[in-house]
XYZ file of C-alpha atoms in Angstrom:
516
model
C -11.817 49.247 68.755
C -10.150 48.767 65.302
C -9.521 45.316 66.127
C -13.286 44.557 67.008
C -14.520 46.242 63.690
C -11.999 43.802 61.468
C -13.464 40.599 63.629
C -16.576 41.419 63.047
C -15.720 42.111 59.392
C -14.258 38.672 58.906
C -17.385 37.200 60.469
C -19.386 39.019 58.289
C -17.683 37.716 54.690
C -17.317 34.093 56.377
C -21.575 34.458 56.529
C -21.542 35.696 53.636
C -19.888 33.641 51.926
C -22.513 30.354 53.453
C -25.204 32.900 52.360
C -23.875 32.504 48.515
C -23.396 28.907 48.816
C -26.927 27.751 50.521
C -28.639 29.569 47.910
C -26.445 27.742 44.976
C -27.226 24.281 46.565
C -29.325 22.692 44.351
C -29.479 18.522 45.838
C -29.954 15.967 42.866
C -31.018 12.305 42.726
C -29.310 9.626 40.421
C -30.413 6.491 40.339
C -28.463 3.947 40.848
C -28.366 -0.132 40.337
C -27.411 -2.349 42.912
C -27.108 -6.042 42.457
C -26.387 -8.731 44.994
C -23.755 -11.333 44.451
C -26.077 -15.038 44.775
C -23.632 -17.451 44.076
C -19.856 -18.143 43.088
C -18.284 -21.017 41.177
C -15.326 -21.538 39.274
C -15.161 -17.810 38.156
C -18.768 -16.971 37.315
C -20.702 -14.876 39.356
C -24.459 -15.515 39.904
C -26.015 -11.589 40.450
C -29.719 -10.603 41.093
C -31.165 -7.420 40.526
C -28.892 -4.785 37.692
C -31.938 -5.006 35.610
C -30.540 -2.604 33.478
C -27.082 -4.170 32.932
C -26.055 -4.624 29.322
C -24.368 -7.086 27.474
C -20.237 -7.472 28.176
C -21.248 -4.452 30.616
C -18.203 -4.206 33.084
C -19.599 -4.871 36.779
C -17.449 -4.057 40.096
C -17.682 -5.925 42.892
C -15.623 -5.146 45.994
C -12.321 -5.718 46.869
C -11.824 -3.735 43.201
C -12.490 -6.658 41.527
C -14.537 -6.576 37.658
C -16.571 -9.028 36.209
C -17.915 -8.876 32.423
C -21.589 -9.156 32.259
C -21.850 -12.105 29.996
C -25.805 -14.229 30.575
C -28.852 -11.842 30.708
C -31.387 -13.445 32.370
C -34.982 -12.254 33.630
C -33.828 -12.593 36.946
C -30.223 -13.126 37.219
C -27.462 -12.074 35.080
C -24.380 -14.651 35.001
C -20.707 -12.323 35.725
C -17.522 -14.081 34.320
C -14.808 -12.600 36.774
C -11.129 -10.790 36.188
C -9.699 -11.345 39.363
C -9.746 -14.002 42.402
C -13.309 -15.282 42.990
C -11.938 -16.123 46.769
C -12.410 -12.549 48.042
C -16.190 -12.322 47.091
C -18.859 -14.455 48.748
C -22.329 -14.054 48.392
C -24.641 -11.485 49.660
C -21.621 -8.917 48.294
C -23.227 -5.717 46.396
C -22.645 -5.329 43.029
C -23.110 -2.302 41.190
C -22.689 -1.340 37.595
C -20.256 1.135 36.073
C -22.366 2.246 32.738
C -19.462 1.171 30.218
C -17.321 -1.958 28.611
C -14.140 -3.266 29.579
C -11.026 -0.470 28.373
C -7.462 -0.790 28.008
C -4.804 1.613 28.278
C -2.907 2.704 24.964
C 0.019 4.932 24.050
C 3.755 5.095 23.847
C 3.952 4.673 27.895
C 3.263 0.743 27.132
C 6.285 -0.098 24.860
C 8.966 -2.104 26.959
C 6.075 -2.929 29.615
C 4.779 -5.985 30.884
C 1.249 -5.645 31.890
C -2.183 -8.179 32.160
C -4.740 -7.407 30.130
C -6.683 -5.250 32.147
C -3.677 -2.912 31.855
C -2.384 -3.217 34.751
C 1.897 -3.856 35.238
C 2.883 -6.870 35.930
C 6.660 -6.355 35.204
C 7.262 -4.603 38.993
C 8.054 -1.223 37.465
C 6.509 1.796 37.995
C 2.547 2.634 37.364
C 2.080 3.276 33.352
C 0.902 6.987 32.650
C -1.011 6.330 30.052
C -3.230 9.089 27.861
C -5.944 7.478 26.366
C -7.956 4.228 26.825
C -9.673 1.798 24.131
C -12.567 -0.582 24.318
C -10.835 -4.303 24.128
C -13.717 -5.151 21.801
C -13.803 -2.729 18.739
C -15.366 -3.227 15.158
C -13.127 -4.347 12.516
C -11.918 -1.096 9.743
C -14.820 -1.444 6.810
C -13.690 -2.423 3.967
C -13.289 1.037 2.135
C -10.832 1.845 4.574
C -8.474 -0.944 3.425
C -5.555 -1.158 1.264
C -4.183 -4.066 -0.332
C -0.900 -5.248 0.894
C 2.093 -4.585 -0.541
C 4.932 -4.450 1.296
C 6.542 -7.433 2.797
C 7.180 -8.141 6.634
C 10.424 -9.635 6.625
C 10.523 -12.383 9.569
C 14.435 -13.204 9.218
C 14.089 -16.813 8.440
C 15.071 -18.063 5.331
C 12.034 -20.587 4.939
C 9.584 -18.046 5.308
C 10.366 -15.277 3.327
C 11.982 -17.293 0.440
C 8.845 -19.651 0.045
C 6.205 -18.907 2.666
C 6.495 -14.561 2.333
C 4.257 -12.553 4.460
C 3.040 -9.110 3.872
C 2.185 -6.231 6.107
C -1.264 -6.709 7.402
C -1.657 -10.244 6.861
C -2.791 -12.850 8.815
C -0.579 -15.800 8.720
C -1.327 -18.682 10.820
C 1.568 -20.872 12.466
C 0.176 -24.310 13.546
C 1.832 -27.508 15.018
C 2.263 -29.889 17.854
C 3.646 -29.123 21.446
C 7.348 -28.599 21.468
C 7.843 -27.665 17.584
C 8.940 -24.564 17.480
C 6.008 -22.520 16.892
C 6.893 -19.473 19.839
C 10.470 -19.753 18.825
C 9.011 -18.438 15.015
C 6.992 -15.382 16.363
C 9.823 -14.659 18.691
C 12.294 -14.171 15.946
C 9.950 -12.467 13.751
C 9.664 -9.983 16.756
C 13.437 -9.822 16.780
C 14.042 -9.196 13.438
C 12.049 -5.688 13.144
C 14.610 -4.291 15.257
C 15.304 -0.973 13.140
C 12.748 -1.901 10.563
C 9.968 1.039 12.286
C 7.725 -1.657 13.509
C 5.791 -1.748 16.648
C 5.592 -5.349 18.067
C 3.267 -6.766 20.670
C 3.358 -9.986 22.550
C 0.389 -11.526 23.885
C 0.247 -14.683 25.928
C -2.321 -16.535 26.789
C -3.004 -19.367 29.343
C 1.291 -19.586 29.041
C 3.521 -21.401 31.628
C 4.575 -18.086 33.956
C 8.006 -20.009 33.533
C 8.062 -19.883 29.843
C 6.538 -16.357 29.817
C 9.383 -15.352 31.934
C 12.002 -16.449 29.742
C 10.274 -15.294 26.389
C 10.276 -11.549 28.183
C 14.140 -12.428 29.344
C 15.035 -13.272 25.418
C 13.649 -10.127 23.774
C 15.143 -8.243 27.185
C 18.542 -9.237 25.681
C 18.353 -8.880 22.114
C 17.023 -5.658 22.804
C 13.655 -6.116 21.447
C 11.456 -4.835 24.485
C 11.974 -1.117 23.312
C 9.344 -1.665 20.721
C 7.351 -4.091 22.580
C 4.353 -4.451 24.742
C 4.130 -7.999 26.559
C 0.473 -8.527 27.690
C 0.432 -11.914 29.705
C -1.901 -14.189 31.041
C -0.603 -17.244 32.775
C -2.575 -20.927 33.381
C -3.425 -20.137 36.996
C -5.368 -16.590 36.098
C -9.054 -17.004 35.927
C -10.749 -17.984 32.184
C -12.142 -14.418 31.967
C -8.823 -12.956 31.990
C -7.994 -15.418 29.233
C -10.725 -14.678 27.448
C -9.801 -10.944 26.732
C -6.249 -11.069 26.712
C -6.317 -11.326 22.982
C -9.065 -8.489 22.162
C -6.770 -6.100 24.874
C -3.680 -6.867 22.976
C -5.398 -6.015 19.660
C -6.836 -2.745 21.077
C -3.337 -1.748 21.996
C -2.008 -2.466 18.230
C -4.448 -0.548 16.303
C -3.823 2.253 18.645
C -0.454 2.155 16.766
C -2.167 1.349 13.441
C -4.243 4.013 13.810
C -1.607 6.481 13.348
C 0.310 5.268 10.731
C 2.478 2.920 11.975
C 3.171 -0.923 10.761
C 2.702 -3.230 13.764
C 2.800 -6.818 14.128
C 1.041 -9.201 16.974
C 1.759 -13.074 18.059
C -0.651 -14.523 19.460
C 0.749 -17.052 21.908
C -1.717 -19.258 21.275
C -5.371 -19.008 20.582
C -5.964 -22.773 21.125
C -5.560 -21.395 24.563
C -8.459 -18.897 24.305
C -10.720 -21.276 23.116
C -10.296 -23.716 25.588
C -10.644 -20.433 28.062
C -13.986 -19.614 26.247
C -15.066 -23.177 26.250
C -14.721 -22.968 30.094
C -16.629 -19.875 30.369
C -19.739 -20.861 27.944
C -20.284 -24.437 29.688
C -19.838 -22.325 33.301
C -22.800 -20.227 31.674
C -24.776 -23.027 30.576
C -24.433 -22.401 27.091
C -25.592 -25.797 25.445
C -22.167 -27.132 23.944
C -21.185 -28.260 20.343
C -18.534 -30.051 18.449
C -15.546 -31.023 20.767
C -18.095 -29.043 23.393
C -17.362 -26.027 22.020
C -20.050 -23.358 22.044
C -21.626 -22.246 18.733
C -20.359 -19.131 18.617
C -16.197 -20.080 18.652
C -16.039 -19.289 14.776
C -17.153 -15.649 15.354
C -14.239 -15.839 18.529
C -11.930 -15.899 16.246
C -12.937 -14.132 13.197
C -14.147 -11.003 14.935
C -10.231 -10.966 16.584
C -8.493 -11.212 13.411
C -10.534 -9.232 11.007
C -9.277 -6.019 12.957
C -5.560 -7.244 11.044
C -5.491 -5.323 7.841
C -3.805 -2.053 5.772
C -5.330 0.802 5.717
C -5.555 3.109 3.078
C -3.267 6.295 3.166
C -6.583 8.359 4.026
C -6.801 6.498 7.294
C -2.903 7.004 7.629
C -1.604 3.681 5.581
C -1.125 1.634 8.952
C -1.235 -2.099 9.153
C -1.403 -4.572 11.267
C 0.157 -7.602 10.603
C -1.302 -11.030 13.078
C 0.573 -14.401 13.585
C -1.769 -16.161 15.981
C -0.357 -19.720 17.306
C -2.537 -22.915 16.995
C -1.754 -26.288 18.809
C -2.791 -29.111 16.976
C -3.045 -32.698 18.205
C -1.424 -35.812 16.501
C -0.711 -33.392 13.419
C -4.310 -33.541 13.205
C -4.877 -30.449 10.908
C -8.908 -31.359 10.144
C -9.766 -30.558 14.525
C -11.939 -28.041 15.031
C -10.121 -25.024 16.346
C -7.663 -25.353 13.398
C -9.936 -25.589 10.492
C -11.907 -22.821 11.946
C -8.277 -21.092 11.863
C -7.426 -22.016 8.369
C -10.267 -20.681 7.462
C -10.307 -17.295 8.627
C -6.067 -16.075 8.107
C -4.307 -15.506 5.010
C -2.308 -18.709 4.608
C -0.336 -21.320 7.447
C 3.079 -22.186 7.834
C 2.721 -25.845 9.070
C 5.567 -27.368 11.896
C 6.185 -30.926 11.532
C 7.025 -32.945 14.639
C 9.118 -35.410 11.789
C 11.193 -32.411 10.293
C 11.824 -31.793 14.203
C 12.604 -35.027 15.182
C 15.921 -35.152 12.297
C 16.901 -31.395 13.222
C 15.623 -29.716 10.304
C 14.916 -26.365 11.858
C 12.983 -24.619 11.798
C 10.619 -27.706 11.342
C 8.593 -26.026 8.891
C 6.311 -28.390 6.547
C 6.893 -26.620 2.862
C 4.227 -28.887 1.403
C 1.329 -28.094 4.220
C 2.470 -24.229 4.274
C 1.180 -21.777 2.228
C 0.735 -18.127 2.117
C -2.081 -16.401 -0.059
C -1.343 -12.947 -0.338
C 2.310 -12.375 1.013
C 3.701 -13.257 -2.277
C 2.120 -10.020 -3.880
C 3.999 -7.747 -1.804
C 7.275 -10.001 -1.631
C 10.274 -7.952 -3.379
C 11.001 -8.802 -6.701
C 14.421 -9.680 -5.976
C 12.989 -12.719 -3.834
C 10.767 -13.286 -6.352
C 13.208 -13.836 -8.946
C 15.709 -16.097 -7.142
C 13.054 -18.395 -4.818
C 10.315 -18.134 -7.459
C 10.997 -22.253 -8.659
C 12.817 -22.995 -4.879
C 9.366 -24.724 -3.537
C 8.648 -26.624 -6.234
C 12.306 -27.642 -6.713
C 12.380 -28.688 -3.146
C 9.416 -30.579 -3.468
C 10.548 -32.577 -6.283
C 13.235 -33.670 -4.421
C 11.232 -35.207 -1.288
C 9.286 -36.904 -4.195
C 12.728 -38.165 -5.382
C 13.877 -39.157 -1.450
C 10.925 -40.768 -0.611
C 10.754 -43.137 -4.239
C 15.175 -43.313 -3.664
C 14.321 -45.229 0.045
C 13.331 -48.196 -2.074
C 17.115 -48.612 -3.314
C 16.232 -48.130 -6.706
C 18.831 -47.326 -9.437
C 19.319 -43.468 -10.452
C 20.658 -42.192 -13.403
C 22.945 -38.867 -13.616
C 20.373 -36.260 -13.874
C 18.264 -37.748 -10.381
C 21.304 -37.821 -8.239
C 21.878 -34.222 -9.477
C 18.388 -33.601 -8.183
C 19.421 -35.303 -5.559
C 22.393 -33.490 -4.185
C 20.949 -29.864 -5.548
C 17.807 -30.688 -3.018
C 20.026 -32.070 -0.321
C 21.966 -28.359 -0.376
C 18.793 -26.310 -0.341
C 17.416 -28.274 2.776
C 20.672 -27.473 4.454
C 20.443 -24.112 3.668
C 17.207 -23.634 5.470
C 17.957 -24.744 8.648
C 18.704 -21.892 10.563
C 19.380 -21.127 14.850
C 16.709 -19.962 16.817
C 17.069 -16.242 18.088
C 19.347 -15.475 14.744
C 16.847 -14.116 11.849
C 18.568 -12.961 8.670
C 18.889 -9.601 6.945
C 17.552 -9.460 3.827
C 21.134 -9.494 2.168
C 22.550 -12.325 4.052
C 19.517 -14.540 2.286
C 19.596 -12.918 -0.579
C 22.952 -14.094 -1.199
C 22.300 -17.986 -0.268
C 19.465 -17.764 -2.657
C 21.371 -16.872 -5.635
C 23.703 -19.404 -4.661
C 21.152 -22.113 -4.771
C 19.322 -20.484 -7.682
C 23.114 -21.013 -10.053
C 23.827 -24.428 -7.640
C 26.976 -23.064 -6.357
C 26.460 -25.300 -3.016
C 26.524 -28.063 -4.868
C 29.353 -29.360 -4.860
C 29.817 -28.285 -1.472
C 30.322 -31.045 1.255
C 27.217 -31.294 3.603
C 29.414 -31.129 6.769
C 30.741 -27.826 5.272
C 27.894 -26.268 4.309
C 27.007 -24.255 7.766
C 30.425 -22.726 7.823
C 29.619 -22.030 3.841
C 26.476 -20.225 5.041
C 27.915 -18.435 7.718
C 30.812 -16.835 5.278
C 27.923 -15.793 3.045
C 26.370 -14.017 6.188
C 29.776 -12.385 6.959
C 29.782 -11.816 3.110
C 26.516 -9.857 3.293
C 27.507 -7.101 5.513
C 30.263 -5.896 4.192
C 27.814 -5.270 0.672
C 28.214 -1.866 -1.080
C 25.804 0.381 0.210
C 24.539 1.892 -3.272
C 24.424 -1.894 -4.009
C 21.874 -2.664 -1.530
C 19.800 0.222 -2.100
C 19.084 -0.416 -5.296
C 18.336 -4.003 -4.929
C 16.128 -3.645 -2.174
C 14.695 -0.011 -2.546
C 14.062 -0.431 -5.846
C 13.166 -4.100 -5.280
C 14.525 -5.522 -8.292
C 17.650 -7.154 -9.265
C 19.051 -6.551 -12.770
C 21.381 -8.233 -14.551
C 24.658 -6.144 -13.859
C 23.664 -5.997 -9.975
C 23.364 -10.244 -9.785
C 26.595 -10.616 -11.563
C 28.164 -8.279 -9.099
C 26.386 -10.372 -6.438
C 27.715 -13.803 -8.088
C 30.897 -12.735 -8.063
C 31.143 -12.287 -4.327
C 29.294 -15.465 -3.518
C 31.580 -17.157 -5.865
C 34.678 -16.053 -4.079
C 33.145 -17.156 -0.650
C 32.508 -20.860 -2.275
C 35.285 -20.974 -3.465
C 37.661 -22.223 -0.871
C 35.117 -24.619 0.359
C 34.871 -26.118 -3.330
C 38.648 -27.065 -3.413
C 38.696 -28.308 0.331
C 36.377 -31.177 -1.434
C 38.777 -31.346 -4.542
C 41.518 -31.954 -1.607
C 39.777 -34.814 -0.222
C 38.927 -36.088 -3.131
C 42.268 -36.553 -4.689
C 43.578 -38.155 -1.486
C-alpha cells in the first residue's frame, strides 16, 4: 500500500510539473532571411533574395563557409567568399547572420599562427580566446592622439642612424622583388625581443614556402613569444586576402588599446591591392588607372590611419606600421606606391644596384626619408648621426664625379676614404639587429674618423670588436646615455676611449703593412 501511494505521488509531481511548463509556453515568431545561392565564379557569389542584407554584412552559406556581402543590388546582392567556392553550387540557401566579419583578440594569440578569420593554422591546439573585434574599425580621432616621441629601435644601423622611426609611425619600406624588404621587418621584429613590444606578422598573398620559413626564423630567435603570425598564402581565395590586413590590425590595437607599444609588417600590401583589384572587376566595379577601382586610395588609408599614439588618457599605446610595397623597374611614380607615399610617415627605399654590389641592407639613403621619427630619436643619435646623411651623400657625389678619372687633391680623397668607411659600416647580416650600444659606439667612431685609417678588408672584424666592445659597457654608463638620452661630454670621452683601444690594434696592423 505504501508503495502505491509514493507511485502515485511521483506521477502526480511529474504532471505537475508539465502543468507548470504548458502554461509558461509562450511560442514566438522571428523572421528570418533566406537567400538562394544563383551563381558562382572565381570567388563571388551571385545571391537572390536577403533584401535586408547590409553592406560588408557577413553571410553563411553551408558547408560553414562565409562570404562578405560586398554589391547591393535591387535584386541580387554580389558575396565575395572566405573559403573554397567548390563546395557551394547554386540553388544552396543562404542566410544572414545580422553582424560584420570579427576576429579573435587576446593574449591566447601570441606565438600562434592563424588565417585571418582566426582560425589556427599552425596545427596546435584551438585558441581560447576572450573577446572578439570587428576587422574593420574607425581610426582613434584625433584628440585621442599623442605625438610621438619615443623611438622604435629596428637594430639596423642604417635606419636608426639616418632613417629613425618612432613609436606609432608609419614608415613605408618599398623596392623590387628579391631586395630585402621582408628580411627588414623581420629583424625589426627580432630586435624588440625584451624591449615590451607586441609584434604581429601579417602575410598576404605570400609563397606558403616563404611563409613557412619566415615563421621557422622568428621560431628560432625566439621571437614567436610576442608574436601573432596571421597568413594568407597565393592559393587562398581574394576575399581572404582582402581582410587579412584589417584582421591583423584589429588584433594590434587590441594590444594598443591597453597600453602597450606594438608594431605590424605588413607583408606586402601590393598584394592586397592586386587581391582587391580582383574582387572589384569580379563585382563589376568599372575599373581605373592600372584597372584599379576608384576607391584603392581609401584601401589603404583607412588601414593605416588606425597606426598612431595615443594619449595617456586612452592608456599611451601605439601602434607602430611598416607595410611592404613592391615596385616595378624601381618605378617609384606607379600607382600603388605613390598612393603609399602619400599616406605613411616617410619610406626607406631598397635599391636593386646597392643589392647587386652587396651593400646590405640595400637601402637607398638618398630616396629614404623619415618625417617624424627624427623627433623622438634619442639625443645621443642625434648628436653623433646628425651630419652622417649628408656626409654620406657628399661622398656618392664625389664617387660618381671620381669615375671620370679626374685628379683629387688631399682634402677629396679624405672625403673619399672617410665615406668609403661609413658605407662599410652600414652593411650589416640579416637576422643580426644591433643594440643600441653596439651602434652607438660605431657612430662615434665615424663621427671622430677613427675607421679611417682602417683597411677596408679589416673593417668587419673592426665592427665586430666594437660589438663585443659594447656589451661589456658599464651599466650606470648606459643608463645614463640612453635613459637620460643624452650624451655629455665626460660620458663620450669615456666612450672614445674604449673605441679607441678597440681600433687600435687594427690601426698598426696597417702601419705593419705599410712599412713592409
Amino acid at each position: 500500500m505504501v508503495k502505491e501511494t509514493n507511485l502515485q505521488d511521483n506521477v502526480d509531481r511529474v504532471f505537475e510539473i508539465f502543468r507548470k511548463s504548458v502554461n509558461t509556453l509562450s511560442a514566438s515568431l522571428a523572421p528570418r532571411e533566406t537567400g538562394e545561392v544563383k551563381s558562382i565564379h572565381s570567388g563571388i557569389a551571385r545571391i537572390s533574395g536577403l533584401p535586408g542584407v547590409g553592406y560588408q554584412e557577413l553571410v553563411r552559406f553551408p558547408s560553414d563557409i562565409y562570404g562578405i556581402a560586398m554589391d547591393l543590388k535591387e535584386d541580387e546582392v554580389g558575396v565575395v567568399l572566405l573559403g573554397d567556392d567548390a563546395l557551394l553550387k547554386a540553388g544552396d540557401d543562404v542566410k544572414r547572420t545580422g553582424r560584420t566579419l570579427d576576429v579573435p583578440v587576446g593574449e591566447a594569440l601570441l606565438g600562434r599562427v592563424i588565417n585571418p578569420i582566426g582560425n589556427p593554422v599552425d596545427g596546435k591546439a584551438a585558441i581560447a580566446y576572450a573577446e572578439r573585434l570587428p576587422v574593420e574599425r574607425p581610426a582613434p580621432a584625433i584628440m585621442h592622439r599623442a605625438p610621438i616621441n619615443k623611438p622604435l629601435q629596428t637594430g639596423i644601423k642604417v635606419v636608426d642612424a639616418m632613417i629613425p622611426i618612432g613609436r606609432g609611425q608609419r614608415e613605408l619600406i618599398l623596392g623590387d622583388r628579391q631586395t630585402g624588404k621582408t628580411a627588414i621587418g623581420i629583424d625589426t621584429i627580432l630586435n624588440q625581443r625584451g624591449k615590451d613590444v607586441i609584434c604581429v606578422y601579417c602575410a598576404i598573398g605570400q609563397r606558403a614556402a616563404a611563409v613557412a620559413q619566415t615563421i621557422a626564423r622568428l621560431e628560432e630567435h625566439e621571437a614567436m613569444n610576442y608574436t601573432v603570425v596571421v597568413v594568407t598564402d597565393g592559393n587562398d581565395p581574394a576575399g581572404l586576402q582582402y581582410i587579412a590586413p584589417y584582421a591583423a590590425t584589429s588584433i594590434a590595437e587590441y594590444f594598443m588599446e591597453r597600453g602597450r607599444d606594438v608594431l605590424i609588417v605588413y607583408d606586402d600590401l601590393t598584394k592586397h591591392a592586386r587581391a582587391y583589384r580582383e574582387m572589384s572587376l569580379l563585382l563589376q566595379r568599372p575599373p581605373g588607372r592600372e584597372a584599379f577601382p576608384g576607391d584603392i586610395f581609401y584601401l589603404h588609408s583607412r588601414l593605416l590611419e588606425r597606426s598612431t599614439h595615443l594619449n595617456d588618457e586612452r592608456g599611451g599605446g601605439s601602434l607602430t606600421a611598416l607595410p611592404i610595397v613592391e615596385t616595378e623597374a624601381q618605378n617609384m611614380s606607379a600607382y600603388i606606391p605613390t598612393n603609399l607615399i602619400s599616406i605613411t610617415d616617410g619610406q626607406l627605399y631598397l635599391s636593386p644596384k646597392l643589392f647587386g654590389l652587396g651593400i646590405l641592407p640595400a637601402v637607398d639613403v638618398g630616396r629614404s626619408v623619415s618625417r617624424v621619427g627624427g623627433k623622438a630619436q634619442w639625443k645621443v643619435f642625434r648628436k653623433l648621426a646628425g651630419t652622417l646623411k649628408l656626409t654620406y651623400a657628399q661622398f656618392e657625389e664625389l664617387e660618381s664625379f671620381a669615375r671620370f678619372g679626374a685628379r683629387l687633391d688631399e682634402d677629396t680623397r679624405k672625403r673619399m676614404e672617410h665615406g668609403r668607411r661609413i658605407r662599410l659600416s652600414l652593411i650589416q647580416s640579416e637576422l643580426h639587429p644591433l643594440s643600441a650600444g653596439a651602434q652607438v659606439l660605431v657612430l662615434l667612431a665615424l663621427k671622430h674618423h677613427l675607421m679611417d685609417k682602417i683597411p677596408e678588408e679589416n673593417m668587419q672584424e673592426a665592427q665586430d670588436e666594437l660589438y663585443t666592445a659594447a656589451d661589456s659597457l658599464p651599466g650606470n654608463l648606459t643608463a645614463r646615455v640612453f635613459e637620460q638620452g643624452d650624451l655629455n661630454a665626460e660620458d663620450e670621452e669615456a666612450l672614445l676611449e674604449r673605441v679607441r683601444f678597440v681600433l687600435d690594434k687594427f690601426l698598426l696592423h696597417k702601419t705593419t703593412d705599410i712599412s713592409i
